[in-house]
Tab-separated table of C-alpha atoms in Angstrom:
chain	number	residue	atom	x	y	z
X	1	MET	CA	4.630	15.132	-10.055
X	2	LYS	CA	8.134	13.901	-10.420
X	3	LYS	CA	8.866	15.177	-6.704
X	4	ILE	CA	6.179	12.834	-5.433
X	5	THR	CA	7.310	9.780	-7.420
X	6	VAL	CA	10.987	10.568	-6.414
X	7	LEU	CA	9.992	10.980	-2.721
X	8	THR	CA	7.983	7.692	-2.529
X	9	ILE	CA	10.936	5.846	-4.085
X	10	LEU	CA	13.491	7.391	-1.641
X	11	VAL	CA	10.983	6.663	1.385
X	12	PHE	CA	10.662	3.129	0.101
X	13	PHE	CA	14.222	2.461	0.727
X	14	LEU	CA	14.389	4.155	4.235
X	15	GLY	CA	13.597	1.035	6.215
X	16	TYR	CA	15.037	-1.540	3.743
X	17	SER	CA	17.508	-2.995	6.265
X	18	GLU	CA	14.568	-3.516	8.736
X	19	ALA	CA	12.952	-5.986	6.267
X	20	LYS	CA	14.404	-9.260	7.368
X	21	ALA	CA	13.877	-8.712	11.038
X	22	ALA	CA	10.171	-7.650	10.473
X	23	LEU	CA	9.534	-10.449	8.144
X	24	ASN	CA	10.554	-13.076	10.743
X	25	SER	CA	7.772	-11.603	13.051
X	26	ASP	CA	3.926	-11.873	12.214
X	27	ASN	CA	4.050	-14.299	9.319
X	28	ASN	CA	0.303	-14.482	9.206
X	29	LEU	CA	-0.200	-11.824	6.478
X	30	GLN	CA	-3.611	-12.773	5.299
X	31	ILE	CA	-4.158	-11.544	1.709
X	32	PRO	CA	-7.058	-11.803	-0.567
X	33	HIS	CA	-6.955	-14.672	-3.327
X	34	GLU	CA	-6.592	-12.348	-6.160
X	35	LEU	CA	-3.342	-11.028	-4.720
X	36	GLN	CA	-1.701	-14.524	-3.645
X	37	GLN	CA	0.274	-15.082	-6.824
X	38	PHE	CA	1.679	-11.463	-6.483
X	39	PHE	CA	2.695	-12.058	-2.935
X	40	GLU	CA	4.302	-15.452	-3.565
X	41	ILE	CA	6.473	-13.838	-6.192
X	42	GLN	CA	7.445	-10.958	-3.983
X	43	LYS	CA	8.715	-13.385	-1.338
X	44	THR	CA	11.522	-14.361	-3.653
X	45	THR	CA	13.126	-10.940	-3.835
X	46	GLU	CA	14.809	-8.584	-1.270
X	47	LEU	CA	12.681	-5.513	-2.563
X	48	GLY	CA	9.556	-7.955	-2.473
X	49	ARG	CA	10.207	-8.920	1.061
X	50	TYR	CA	10.743	-5.334	2.007
X	51	PHE	CA	7.336	-4.398	0.415
X	52	ILE	CA	5.629	-7.299	2.438
X	53	MET	CA	7.351	-5.970	5.589
X	54	ARG	CA	5.912	-2.524	4.816
X	55	ILE	CA	2.325	-4.131	4.339
X	56	LYS	CA	2.540	-5.595	7.769
X	57	LYS	CA	3.575	-2.241	9.273
X	58	ALA	CA	0.936	-0.588	7.381
X	59	ARG	CA	-1.731	-2.997	8.806
X	60	LYS	CA	-0.597	-1.935	12.190
X	61	GLY	CA	-1.265	1.732	11.451
X	62	ASP	CA	2.188	2.813	10.620
X	63	ALA	CA	1.369	5.974	8.451
X	64	LEU	CA	4.877	6.046	6.700
X	65	SER	CA	4.526	2.413	5.703
X	66	GLN	CA	0.976	3.241	4.391
X	67	LEU	CA	2.226	6.036	2.287
X	68	ILE	CA	4.986	3.686	0.723
X	69	VAL	CA	2.413	0.919	0.215
X	70	GLY	CA	0.098	3.377	-1.521
X	71	GLY	CA	3.058	4.254	-3.842
X	72	ILE	CA	3.932	0.751	-4.466
X	73	PHE	CA	0.332	-0.070	-5.608
X	74	LEU	CA	0.004	2.927	-7.682
X	75	ALA	CA	3.261	1.847	-9.603
X	76	SER	CA	2.074	-1.744	-9.747
X	77	ARG	CA	-0.215	-1.885	-12.838
X	78	LYS	CA	-0.327	-5.641	-12.777
X	79	ILE	CA	-2.040	-5.965	-9.490
X	80	PRO	CA	-5.803	-6.217	-9.590
X	81	ASN	CA	-7.490	-3.070	-8.157
X	82	HIS	CA	-4.152	-1.368	-7.895
X	83	LEU	CA	-5.554	2.360	-7.919
X	84	GLU	CA	-8.164	1.485	-5.296
X	85	GLN	CA	-5.267	-0.076	-3.141
X	86	ALA	CA	-3.116	3.007	-3.840
X	87	TYR	CA	-5.981	5.281	-2.782
X	88	MET	CA	-6.904	3.513	0.344
X	89	TRP	CA	-3.279	3.299	1.725
X	90	SER	CA	-2.543	6.856	0.822
X	91	PHE	CA	-5.703	7.997	2.318
X	92	LEU	CA	-4.690	6.173	5.506
X	93	ALA	CA	-1.321	7.725	5.463
X	94	LYS	CA	-2.841	11.217	5.030
X	95	ARG	CA	-5.111	10.480	8.112
X	96	GLY	CA	-2.086	9.269	9.752
X	97	GLY	CA	-0.420	12.788	9.404
X	98	ILE	CA	1.853	12.218	6.341
X	99	PRO	CA	1.274	15.519	4.356
X	100	GLU	CA	2.882	14.018	1.219
X	101	ALA	CA	0.098	11.536	0.927
X	102	SER	CA	-2.286	14.551	0.039
X	103	ASN	CA	-0.203	15.416	-3.018
X	104	LEU	CA	0.000	11.637	-4.077
X	105	LEU	CA	-3.629	11.403	-4.024
X	106	LYS	CA	-4.487	14.694	-5.625
X	107	TYR	CA	-1.913	14.572	-8.330
X	108	GLU	CA	-1.076	10.953	-9.026
X	109	ILE	CA	-4.068	8.807	-8.030
X	110	ILE	CA	-7.316	10.603	-8.154
X	111	PRO	CA	-6.777	11.816	-11.775
X	112	ARG	CA	-6.560	8.183	-12.979
X	113	MET	CA	-9.671	6.982	-11.265
X	114	THR	CA	-13.335	6.861	-12.074
X	115	ALA	CA	-15.937	8.168	-9.579
X	116	GLU	CA	-16.970	4.406	-8.984
X	117	GLN	CA	-13.283	3.483	-8.209
X	118	ILE	CA	-12.932	6.317	-5.762
X	119	ASP	CA	-16.064	5.278	-3.974
X	120	LYS	CA	-14.997	1.797	-3.611
X	121	ALA	CA	-11.559	2.912	-2.443
X	122	MET	CA	-13.288	5.158	0.337
X	123	GLN	CA	-15.382	2.280	1.362
X	124	MET	CA	-12.300	0.110	1.470
X	125	ALA	CA	-10.493	2.746	3.751
X	126	THR	CA	-13.714	3.032	5.942
X	127	ASP	CA	-13.713	-0.696	6.359
X	128	CYS	CA	-9.960	-0.683	7.205
X	129	LEU	CA	-10.303	1.896	9.777
X	130	THR	CA	-13.427	0.746	11.470
X	131	SER	CA	-12.013	-2.795	11.921
X	132	ASN	CA	-8.762	-1.359	13.385
X	133	TYR	CA	-6.758	-2.334	10.294
X	134	LYS	CA	-8.117	-6.071	10.191
X	135	GLU	CA	-10.215	-5.625	6.950
X	136	CYS	CA	-7.842	-3.791	4.891
X	137	TRP	CA	-8.061	-6.175	1.996
X	138	LYS	CA	-11.745	-6.464	1.429
X	139	ASN	CA	-12.655	-5.525	-2.161
């Protein structure tokens, strides 16, 4: 379990230097109402801006970014539906060919979820995939 957490943190910092350039492109990050306040706070820090950059890449199908976003949602207990978001993004990373995502799901995310939460997260992932990543925020 510790390896997965450490791996997620290391991967998080891999693209940190890309954050500013990526944030300047595609500033139309549409997010659900319940996450608005969280994202407004994130814009004020370097790590927060990096997170937003990774969200943008994840919504374009970048599997590594999906894994990072899943790990961030898992760690962010103050975010509404954080486990469902963590599951959805990690599941998408797994489908995108990132093998570490399977372990994150199996050992870190699924054990903390109810069957209802898993069903909801799977529906969110299905909606995200069938909409070509345009409907990744529906709850």
